[in-house]
mmCIF file of C-alpha atoms and ligand atoms in Angstrom:
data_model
loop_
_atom_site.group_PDB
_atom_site.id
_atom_site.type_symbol
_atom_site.label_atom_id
_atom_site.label_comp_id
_atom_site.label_asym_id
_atom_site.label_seq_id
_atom_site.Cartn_x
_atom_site.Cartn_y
_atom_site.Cartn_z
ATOM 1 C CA UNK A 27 -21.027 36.643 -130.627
ATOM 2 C CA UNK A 28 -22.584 35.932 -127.251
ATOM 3 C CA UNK A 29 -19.576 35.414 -124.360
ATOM 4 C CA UNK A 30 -21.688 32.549 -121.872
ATOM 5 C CA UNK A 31 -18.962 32.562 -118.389
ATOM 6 C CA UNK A 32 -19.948 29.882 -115.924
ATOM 7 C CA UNK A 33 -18.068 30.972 -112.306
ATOM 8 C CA UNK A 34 -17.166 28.680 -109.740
ATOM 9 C CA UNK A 35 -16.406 29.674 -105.728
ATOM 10 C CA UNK A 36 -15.285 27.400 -103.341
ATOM 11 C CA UNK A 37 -12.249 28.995 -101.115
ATOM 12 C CA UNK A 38 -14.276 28.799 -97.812
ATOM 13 C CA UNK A 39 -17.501 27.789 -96.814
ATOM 14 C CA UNK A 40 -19.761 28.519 -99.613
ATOM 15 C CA UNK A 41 -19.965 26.069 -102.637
ATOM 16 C CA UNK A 42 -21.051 28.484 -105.426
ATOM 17 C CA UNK A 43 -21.796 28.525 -109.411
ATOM 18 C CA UNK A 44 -23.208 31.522 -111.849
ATOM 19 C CA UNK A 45 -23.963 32.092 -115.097
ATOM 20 C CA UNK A 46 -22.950 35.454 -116.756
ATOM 21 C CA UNK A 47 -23.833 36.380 -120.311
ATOM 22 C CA UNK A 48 -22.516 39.669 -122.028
ATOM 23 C CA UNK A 49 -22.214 40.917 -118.269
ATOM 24 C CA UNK A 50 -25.460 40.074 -117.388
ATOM 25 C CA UNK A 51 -25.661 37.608 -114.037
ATOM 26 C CA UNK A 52 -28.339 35.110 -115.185
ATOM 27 C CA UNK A 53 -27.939 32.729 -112.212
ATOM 28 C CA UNK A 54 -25.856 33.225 -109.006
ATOM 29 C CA UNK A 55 -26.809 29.850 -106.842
ATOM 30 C CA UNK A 56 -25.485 29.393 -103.059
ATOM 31 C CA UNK A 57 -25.375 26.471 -101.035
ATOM 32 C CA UNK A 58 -23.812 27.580 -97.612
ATOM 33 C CA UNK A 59 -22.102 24.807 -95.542
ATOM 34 C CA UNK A 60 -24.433 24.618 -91.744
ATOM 35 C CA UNK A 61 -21.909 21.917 -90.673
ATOM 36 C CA UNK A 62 -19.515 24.737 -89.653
ATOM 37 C CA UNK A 63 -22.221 25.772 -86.923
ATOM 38 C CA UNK A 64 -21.530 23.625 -84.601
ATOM 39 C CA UNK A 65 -18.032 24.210 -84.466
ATOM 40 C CA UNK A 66 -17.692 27.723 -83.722
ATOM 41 C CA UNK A 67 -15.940 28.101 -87.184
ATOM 42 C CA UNK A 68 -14.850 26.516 -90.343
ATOM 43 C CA UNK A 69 -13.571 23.242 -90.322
ATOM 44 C CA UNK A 70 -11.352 23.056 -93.380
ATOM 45 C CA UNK A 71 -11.605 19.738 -94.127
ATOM 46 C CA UNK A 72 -15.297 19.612 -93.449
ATOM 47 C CA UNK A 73 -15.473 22.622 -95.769
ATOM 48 C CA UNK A 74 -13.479 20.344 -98.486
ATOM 49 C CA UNK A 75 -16.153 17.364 -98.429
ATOM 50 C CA UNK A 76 -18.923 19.395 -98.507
ATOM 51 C CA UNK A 77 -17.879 21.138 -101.461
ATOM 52 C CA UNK A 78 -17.273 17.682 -103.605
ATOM 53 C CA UNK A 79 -21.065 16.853 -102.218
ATOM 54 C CA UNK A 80 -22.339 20.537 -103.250
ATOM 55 C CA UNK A 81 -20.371 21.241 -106.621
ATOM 56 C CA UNK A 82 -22.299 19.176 -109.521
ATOM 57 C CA UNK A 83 -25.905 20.188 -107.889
ATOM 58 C CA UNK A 84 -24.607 23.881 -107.404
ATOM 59 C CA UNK A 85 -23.570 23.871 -111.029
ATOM 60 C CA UNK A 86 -26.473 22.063 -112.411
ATOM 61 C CA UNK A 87 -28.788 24.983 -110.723
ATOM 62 C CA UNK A 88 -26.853 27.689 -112.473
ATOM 63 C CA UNK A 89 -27.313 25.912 -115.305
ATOM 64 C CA UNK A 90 -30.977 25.320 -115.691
ATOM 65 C CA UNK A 91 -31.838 28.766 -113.853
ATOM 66 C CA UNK A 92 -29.918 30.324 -115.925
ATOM 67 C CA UNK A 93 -31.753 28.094 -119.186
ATOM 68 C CA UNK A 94 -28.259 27.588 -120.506
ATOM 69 C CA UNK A 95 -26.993 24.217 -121.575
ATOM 70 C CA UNK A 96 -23.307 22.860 -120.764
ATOM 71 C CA UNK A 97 -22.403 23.312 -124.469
ATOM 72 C CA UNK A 98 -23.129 27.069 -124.902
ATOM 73 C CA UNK A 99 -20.795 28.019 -122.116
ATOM 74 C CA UNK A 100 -17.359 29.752 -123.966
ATOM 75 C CA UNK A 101 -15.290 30.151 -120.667
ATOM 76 C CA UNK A 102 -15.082 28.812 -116.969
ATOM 77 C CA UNK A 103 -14.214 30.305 -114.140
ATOM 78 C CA UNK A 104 -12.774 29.593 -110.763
ATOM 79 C CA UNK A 105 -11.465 30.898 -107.524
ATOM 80 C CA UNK A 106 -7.577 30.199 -107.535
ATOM 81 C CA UNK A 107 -6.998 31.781 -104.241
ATOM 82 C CA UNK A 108 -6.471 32.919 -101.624
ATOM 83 C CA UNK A 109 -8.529 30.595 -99.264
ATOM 84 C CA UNK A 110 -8.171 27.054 -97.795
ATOM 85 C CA UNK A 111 -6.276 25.013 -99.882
ATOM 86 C CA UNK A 112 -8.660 21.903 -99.985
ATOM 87 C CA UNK A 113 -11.771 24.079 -100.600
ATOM 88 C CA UNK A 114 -9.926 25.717 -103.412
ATOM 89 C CA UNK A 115 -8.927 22.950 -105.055
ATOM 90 C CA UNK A 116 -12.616 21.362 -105.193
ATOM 91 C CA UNK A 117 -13.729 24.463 -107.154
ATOM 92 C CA UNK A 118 -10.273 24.601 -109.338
ATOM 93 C CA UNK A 119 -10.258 20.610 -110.512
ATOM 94 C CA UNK A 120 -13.943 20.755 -111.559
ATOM 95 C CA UNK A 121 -13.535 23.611 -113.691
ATOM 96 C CA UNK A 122 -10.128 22.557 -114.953
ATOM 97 C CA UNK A 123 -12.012 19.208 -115.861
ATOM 98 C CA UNK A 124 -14.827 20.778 -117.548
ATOM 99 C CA UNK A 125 -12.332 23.111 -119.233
ATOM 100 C CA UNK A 126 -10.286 20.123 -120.676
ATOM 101 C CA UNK A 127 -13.520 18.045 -121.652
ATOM 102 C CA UNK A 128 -15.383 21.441 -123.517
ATOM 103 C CA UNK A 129 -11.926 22.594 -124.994
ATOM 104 C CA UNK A 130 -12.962 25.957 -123.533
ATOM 105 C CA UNK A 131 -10.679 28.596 -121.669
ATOM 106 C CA UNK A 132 -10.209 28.310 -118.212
ATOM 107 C CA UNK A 133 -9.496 31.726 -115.515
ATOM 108 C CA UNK A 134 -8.307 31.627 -112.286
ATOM 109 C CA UNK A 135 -9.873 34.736 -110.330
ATOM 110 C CA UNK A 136 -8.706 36.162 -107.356
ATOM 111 C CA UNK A 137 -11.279 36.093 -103.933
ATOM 112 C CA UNK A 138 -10.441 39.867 -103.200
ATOM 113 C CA UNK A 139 -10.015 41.396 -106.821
ATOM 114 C CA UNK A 140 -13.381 39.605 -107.023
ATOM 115 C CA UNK A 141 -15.475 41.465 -103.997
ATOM 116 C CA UNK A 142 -14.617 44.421 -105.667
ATOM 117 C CA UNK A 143 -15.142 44.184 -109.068
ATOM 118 C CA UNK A 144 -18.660 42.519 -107.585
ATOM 119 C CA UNK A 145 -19.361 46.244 -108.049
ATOM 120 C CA UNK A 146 -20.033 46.329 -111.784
ATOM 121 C CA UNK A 147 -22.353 43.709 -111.444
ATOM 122 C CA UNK A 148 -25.133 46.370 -111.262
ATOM 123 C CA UNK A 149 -25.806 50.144 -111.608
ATOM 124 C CA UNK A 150 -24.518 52.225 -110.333
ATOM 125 C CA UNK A 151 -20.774 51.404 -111.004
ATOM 126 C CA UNK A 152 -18.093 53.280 -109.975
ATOM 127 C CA UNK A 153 -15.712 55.460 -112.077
ATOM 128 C CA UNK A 154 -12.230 54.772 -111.917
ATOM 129 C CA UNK A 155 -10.056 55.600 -109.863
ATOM 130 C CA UNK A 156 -11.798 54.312 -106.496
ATOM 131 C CA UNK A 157 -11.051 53.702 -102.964
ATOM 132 C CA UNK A 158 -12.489 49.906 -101.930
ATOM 133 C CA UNK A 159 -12.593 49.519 -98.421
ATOM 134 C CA UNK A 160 -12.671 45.316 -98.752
ATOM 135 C CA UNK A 161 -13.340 43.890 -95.515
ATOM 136 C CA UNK A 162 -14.220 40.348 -94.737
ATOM 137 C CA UNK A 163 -13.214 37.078 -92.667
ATOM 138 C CA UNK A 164 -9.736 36.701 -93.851
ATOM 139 C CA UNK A 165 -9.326 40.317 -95.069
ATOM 140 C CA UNK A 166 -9.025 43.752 -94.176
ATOM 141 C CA UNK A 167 -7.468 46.259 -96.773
ATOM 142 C CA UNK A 168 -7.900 49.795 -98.370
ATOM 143 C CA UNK A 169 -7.638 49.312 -102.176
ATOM 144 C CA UNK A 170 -6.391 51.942 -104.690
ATOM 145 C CA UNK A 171 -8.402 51.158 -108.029
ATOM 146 C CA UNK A 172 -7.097 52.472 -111.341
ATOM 147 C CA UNK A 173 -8.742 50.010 -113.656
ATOM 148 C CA UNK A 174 -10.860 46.286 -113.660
ATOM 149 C CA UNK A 175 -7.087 44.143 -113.988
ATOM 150 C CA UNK A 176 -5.279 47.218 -112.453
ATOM 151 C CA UNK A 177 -5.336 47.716 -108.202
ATOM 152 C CA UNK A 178 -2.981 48.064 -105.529
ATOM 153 C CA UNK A 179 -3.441 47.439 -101.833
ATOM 154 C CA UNK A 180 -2.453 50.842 -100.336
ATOM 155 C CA UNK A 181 -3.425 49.241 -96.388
ATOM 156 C CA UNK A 182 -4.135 46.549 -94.978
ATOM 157 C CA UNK A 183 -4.184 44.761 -91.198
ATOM 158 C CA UNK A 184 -1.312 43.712 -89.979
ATOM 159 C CA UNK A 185 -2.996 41.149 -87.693
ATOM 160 C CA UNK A 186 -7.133 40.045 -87.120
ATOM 161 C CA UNK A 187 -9.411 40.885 -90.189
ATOM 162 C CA UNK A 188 -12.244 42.768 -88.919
ATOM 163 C CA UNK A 189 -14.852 40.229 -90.407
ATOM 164 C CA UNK A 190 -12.633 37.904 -87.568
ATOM 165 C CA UNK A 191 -13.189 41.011 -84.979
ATOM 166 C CA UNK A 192 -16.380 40.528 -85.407
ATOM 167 C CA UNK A 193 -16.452 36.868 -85.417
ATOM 168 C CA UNK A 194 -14.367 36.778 -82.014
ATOM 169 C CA UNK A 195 -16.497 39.178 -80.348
ATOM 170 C CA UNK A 196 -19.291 37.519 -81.053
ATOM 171 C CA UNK A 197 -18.022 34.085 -79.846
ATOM 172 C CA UNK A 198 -17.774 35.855 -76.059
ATOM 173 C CA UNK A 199 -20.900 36.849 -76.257
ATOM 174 C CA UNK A 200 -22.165 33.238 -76.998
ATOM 175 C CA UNK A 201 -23.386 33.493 -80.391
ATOM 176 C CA UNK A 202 -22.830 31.130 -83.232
ATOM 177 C CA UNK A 203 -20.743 31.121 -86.094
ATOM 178 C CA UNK A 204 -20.266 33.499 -87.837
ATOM 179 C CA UNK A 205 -21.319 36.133 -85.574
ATOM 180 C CA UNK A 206 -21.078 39.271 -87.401
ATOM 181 C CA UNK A 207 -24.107 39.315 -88.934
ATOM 182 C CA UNK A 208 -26.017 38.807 -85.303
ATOM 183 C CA UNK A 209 -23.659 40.956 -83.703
ATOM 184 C CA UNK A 210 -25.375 43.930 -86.462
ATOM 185 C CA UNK A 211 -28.845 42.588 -85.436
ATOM 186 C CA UNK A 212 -27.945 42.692 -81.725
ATOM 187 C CA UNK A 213 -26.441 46.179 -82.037
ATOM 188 C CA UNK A 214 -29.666 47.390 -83.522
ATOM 189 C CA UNK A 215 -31.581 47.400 -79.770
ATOM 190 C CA UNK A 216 -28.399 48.561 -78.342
ATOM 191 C CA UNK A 217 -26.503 51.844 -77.259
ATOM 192 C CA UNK A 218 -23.710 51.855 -79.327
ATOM 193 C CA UNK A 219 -21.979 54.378 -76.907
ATOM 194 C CA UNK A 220 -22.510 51.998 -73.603
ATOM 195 C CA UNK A 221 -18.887 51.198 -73.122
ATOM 196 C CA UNK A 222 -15.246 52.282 -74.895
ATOM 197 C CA UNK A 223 -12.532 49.855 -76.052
ATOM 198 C CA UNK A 224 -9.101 50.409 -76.263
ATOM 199 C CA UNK A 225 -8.277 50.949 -80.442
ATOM 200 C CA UNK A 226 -4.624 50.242 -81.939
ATOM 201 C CA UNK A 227 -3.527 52.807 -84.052
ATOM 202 C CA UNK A 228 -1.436 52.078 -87.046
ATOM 203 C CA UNK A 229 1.009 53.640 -89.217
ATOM 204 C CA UNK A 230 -0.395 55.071 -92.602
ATOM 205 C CA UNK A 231 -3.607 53.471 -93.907
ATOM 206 C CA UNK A 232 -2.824 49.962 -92.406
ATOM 207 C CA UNK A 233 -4.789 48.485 -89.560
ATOM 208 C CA UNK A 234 -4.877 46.509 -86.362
ATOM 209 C CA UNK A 235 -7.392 44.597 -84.811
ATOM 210 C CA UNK A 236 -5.887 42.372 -82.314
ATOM 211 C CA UNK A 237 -5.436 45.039 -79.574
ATOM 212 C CA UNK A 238 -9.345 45.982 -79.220
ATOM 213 C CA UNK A 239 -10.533 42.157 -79.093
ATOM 214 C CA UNK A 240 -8.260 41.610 -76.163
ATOM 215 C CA UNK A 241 -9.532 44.400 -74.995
ATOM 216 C CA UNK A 242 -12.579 43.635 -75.642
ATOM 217 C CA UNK A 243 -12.150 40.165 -74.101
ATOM 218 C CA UNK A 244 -10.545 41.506 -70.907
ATOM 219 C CA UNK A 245 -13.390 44.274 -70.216
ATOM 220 C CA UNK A 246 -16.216 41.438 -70.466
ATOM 221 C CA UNK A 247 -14.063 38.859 -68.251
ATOM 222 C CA UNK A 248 -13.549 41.854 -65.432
ATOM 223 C CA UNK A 249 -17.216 43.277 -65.371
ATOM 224 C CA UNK A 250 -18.893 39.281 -65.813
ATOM 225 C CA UNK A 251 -16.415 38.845 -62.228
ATOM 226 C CA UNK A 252 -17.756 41.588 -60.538
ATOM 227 C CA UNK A 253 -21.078 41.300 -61.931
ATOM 228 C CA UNK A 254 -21.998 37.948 -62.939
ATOM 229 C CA UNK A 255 -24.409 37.795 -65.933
ATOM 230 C CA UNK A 256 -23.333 41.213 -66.924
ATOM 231 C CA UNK A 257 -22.476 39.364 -70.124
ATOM 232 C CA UNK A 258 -26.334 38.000 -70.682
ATOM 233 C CA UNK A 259 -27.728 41.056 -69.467
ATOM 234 C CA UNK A 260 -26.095 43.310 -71.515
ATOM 235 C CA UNK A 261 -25.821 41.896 -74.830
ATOM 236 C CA UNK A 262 -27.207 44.396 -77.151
ATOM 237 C CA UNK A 263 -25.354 47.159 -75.672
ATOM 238 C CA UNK A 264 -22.211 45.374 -75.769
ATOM 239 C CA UNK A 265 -22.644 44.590 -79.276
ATOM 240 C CA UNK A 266 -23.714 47.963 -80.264
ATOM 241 C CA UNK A 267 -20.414 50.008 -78.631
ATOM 242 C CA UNK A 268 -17.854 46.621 -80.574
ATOM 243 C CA UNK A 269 -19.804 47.249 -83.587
ATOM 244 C CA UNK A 270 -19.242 51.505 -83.432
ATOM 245 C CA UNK A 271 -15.636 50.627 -82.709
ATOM 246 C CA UNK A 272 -14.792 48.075 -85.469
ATOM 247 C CA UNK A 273 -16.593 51.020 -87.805
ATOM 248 C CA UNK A 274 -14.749 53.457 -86.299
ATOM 249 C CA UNK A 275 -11.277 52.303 -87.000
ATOM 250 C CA UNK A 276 -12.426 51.197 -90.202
ATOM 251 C CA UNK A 277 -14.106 54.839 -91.225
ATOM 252 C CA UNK A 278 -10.685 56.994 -90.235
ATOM 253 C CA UNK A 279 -8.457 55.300 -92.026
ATOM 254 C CA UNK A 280 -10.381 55.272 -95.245
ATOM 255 C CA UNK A 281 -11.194 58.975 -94.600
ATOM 256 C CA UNK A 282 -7.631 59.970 -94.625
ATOM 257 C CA UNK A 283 -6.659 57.626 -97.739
ATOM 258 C CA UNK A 284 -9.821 59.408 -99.341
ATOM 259 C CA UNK A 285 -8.377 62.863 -98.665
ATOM 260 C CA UNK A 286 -4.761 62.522 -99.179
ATOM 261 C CA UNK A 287 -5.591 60.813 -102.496
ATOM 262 C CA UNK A 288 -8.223 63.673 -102.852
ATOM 263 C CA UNK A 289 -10.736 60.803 -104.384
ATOM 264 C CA UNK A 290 -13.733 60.944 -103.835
ATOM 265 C CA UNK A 291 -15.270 57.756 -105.491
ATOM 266 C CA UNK A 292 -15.179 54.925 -102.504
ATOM 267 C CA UNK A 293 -16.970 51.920 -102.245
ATOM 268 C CA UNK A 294 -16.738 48.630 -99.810
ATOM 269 C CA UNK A 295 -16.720 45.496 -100.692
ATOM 270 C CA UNK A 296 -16.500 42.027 -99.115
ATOM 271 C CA UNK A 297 -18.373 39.847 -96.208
ATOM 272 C CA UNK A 298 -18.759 42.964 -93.681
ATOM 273 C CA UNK A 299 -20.211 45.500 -96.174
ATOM 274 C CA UNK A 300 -23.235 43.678 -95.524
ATOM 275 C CA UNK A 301 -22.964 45.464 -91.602
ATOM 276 C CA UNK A 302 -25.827 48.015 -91.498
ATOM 277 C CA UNK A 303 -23.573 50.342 -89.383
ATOM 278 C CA UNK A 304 -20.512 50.632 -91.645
ATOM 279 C CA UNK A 305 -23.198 50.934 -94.469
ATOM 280 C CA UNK A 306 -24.513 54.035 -92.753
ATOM 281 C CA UNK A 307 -21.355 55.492 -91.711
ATOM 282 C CA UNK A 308 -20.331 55.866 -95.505
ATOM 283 C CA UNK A 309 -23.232 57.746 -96.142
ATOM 284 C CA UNK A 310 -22.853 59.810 -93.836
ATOM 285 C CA UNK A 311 -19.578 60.969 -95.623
ATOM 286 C CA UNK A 312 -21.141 60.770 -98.855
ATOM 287 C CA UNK A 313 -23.249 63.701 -97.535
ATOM 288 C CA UNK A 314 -20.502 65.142 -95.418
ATOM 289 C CA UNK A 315 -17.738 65.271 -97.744
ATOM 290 C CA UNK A 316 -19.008 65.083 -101.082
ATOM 291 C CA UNK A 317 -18.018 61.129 -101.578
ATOM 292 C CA UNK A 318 -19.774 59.385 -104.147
ATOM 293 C CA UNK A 319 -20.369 56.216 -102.385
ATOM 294 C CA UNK A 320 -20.926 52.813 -103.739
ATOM 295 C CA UNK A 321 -22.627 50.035 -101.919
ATOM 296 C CA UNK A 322 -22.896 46.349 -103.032
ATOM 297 C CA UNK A 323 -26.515 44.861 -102.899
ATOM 298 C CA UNK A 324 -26.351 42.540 -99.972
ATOM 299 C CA UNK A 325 -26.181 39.648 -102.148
ATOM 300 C CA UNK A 326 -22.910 40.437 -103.544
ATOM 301 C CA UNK A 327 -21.280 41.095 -99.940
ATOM 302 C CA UNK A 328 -20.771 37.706 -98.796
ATOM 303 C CA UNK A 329 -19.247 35.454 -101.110
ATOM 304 C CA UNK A 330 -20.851 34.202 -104.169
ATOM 305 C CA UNK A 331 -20.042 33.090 -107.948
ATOM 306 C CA UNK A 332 -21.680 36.038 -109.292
ATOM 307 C CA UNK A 333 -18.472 38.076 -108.367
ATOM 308 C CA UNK A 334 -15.889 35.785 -109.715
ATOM 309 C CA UNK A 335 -17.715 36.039 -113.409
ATOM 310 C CA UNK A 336 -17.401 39.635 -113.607
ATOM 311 C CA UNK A 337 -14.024 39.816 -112.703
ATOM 312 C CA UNK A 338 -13.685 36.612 -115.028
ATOM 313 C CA UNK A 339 -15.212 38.674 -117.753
ATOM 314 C CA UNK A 340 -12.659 41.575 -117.477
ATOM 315 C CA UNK A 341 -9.660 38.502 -117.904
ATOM 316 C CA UNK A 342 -11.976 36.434 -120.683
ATOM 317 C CA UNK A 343 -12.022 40.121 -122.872
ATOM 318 C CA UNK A 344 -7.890 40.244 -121.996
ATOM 319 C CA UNK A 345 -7.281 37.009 -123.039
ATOM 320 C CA UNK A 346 -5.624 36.283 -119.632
ATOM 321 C CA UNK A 347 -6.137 32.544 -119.232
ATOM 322 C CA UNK A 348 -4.827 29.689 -116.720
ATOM 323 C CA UNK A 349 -2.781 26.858 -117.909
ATOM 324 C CA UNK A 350 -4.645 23.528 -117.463
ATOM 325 C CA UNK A 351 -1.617 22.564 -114.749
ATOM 326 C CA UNK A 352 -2.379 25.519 -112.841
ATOM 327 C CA UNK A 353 -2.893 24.839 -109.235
ATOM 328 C CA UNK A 354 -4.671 27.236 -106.405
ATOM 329 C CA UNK A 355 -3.090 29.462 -104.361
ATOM 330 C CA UNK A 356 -4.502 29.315 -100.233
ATOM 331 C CA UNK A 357 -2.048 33.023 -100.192
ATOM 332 C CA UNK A 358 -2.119 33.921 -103.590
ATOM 333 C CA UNK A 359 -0.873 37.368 -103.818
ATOM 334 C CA UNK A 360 -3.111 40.715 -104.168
HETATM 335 O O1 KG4 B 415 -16.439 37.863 -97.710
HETATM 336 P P1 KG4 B 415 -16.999 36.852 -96.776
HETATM 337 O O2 KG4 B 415 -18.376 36.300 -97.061
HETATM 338 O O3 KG4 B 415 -16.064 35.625 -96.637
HETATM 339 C C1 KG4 B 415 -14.669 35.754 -96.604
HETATM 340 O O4 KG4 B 415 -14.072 35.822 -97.698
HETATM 341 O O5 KG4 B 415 -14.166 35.848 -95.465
HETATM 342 O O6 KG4 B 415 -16.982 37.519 -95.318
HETATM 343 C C2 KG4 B 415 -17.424 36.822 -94.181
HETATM 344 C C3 KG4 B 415 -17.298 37.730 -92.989
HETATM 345 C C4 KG4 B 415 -17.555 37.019 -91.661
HETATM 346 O O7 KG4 B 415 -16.559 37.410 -90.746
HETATM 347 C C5 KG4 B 415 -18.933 37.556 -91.255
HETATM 348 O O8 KG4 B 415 -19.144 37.564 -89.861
HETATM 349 C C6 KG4 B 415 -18.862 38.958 -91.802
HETATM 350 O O9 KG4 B 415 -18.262 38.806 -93.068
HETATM 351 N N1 KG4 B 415 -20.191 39.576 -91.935
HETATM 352 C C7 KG4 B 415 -20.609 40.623 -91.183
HETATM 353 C C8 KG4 B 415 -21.938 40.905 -91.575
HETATM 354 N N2 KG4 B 415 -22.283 40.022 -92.561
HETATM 355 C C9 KG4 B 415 -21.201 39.223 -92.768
HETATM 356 N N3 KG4 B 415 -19.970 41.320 -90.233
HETATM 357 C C10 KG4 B 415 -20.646 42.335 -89.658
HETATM 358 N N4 KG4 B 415 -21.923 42.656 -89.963
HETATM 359 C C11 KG4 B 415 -22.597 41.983 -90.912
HETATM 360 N N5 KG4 B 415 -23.864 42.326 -91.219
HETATM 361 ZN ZN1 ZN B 416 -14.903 36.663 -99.430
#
């Protein structure tokens, strides 16, 4: 019997919808919000209207890209948390509606457990158990993986994600939302060792990133006094050395989780695996240290519904379903 999941993500600023048959992605549509833009970030109820404009087109796509009609589907997914609230709930009411009208099951997937099990999307696919380093706008955490429905955060930040370090730092230099992705394209002309900023260290494998964009902040405020247009001037190299530092922190924690925990399977997952730096820096272990290293395909950094069908797949094949009262989470727990 074929198992047809349609996937729905809506917790921030991406209205989503795939199609996954017998773990095969046959559609994974996107429709990313450019009202946001303007704003220097995500509005959250901006975010909420756009979704209710974006969900029945988004869905419809999957649909006919993936040359599957409404009837065949045997299961519907959604994002239950944790994200904004209003977003969330655009995603959750349409598919508890369609659930209800089909008769079909309905599971609630969690954003995070979702970026990493993004990884079995495609070959290759990591053996259990893994390190995920899962790092994106909202979080920032090292994740102990013994199984698909069985992980435990082992760190995390105890402030700023880094996706939001990057963001932030960004936002000083005058880019647009969100920034990390130019901030990578910037630091490609730039000397990544041009300046040092101050890093917070943490206790065991947790993070902090609040300390280095102050003093990030605070270094560009000083040398833009005594220099004006240092700022302008000096973009690339400014972005290169924030970029080196955000990997940096990132890279030492997860290489002493790695060897206390003497695994050697780690992948990353999440909005800022996409950054060509960290990318390289973890194969640079894999060579180093023996790692085998697993990288998402950049389509399955950022968010998308492609993610939230696999890891629907693992609950669908568990049985684990979501009452039809159930109601998202904005801080659903890992
Ligand atoms: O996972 P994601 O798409 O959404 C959340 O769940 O937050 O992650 C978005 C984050 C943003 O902070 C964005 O700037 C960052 O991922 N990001 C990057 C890159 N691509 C996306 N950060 C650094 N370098 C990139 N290439
Ligand atoms: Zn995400």
């Amino acid at each position: 019997m074929s198992e047809i999941i349609l996937a729905i993500e809506s917790s921030c600023d991406e209205t989503a919808a795939a199609i996954l048959k017998n773990g095969t992605i046959l559609s994974n549509i996107i429709a990313t919000q450019s009202i946001h833009e303007k704003y220097g970030g995500v509005v959250p109820e901006l975010a909420s209207r756009a979704h209710q404009q974006n969900i029945i087109p988004v869905v419809e796509e999957a649909l006919s890209a993936a040359k599957i009609a409404k009837n065949e589907i045997n299961a519907v997914a959604y994002t239950k948390g944790p994200g904004l609230l209003g977003a969330l709930l655009v995603g959750a009411q349409f598919a508890k509606s369609l659930a209800y009208a089909m008769e079909i099951p309905l599971i609630g997937v969690h954003h995070m457990h979702a970026h990493i099990l993004a990884h079995f999307i495609e070959e290759p696919k990591p053996g259990f158990p893994f390190l995920c380093l899962t790092v994106s706008g909202g979080h920032t955490q090292i994740v102990l993986v013994r199984d698909y429905l069985d992980m435990e955060v082992i760190g995390q930040t105890k402030d700023d994600a880094v996706g939001e370090a990057f963001d932030k730092s960004a936002k000083m230099l005058e880019l647009p939302y969100p920034g990390g992705p130019l901030i990578d394209k910037l630091a490609q002309k730039g000397n990544p060792m041009a300046y040092e900023f101050s890093k917070t260290d943490m206790p065991g494998y947790d993070y902090s990133f609040s300390g280095i964009k102050t003093s990030i902040l605070y270094f560009l405020r000083d040398r833009e006094k005594s220099e004006p247009g240092f700022v302008q001037n000096n973009k690339e190299d400014i972005a290169a050395s924030v970029q080196r530092a955000l990997v940096e922190m990132l890279m030492v924690k997860l290489r002493k989780a790695a060897k206390d925990l003497k695994i050697k399977n780690v992948a990353i997952a999440g909005g800022v695996s996409a950054n060509s730096s960290l990318r390289s820096a973890l194969l640079n272990e894999a060579e180093k240290r023996n790692w085998n290293v697993f990288i998402p395909a950049f389509e399955y950094c950022t968010d998308n519904a492609a993610m939230i069908a696999i890891a629907a797949k693992y609950k669908y094949e568990a049985s684990i379903f979501e009452a039809l009262d159930d109601s998202p989470n904005p801080r659903l727990p890992f």
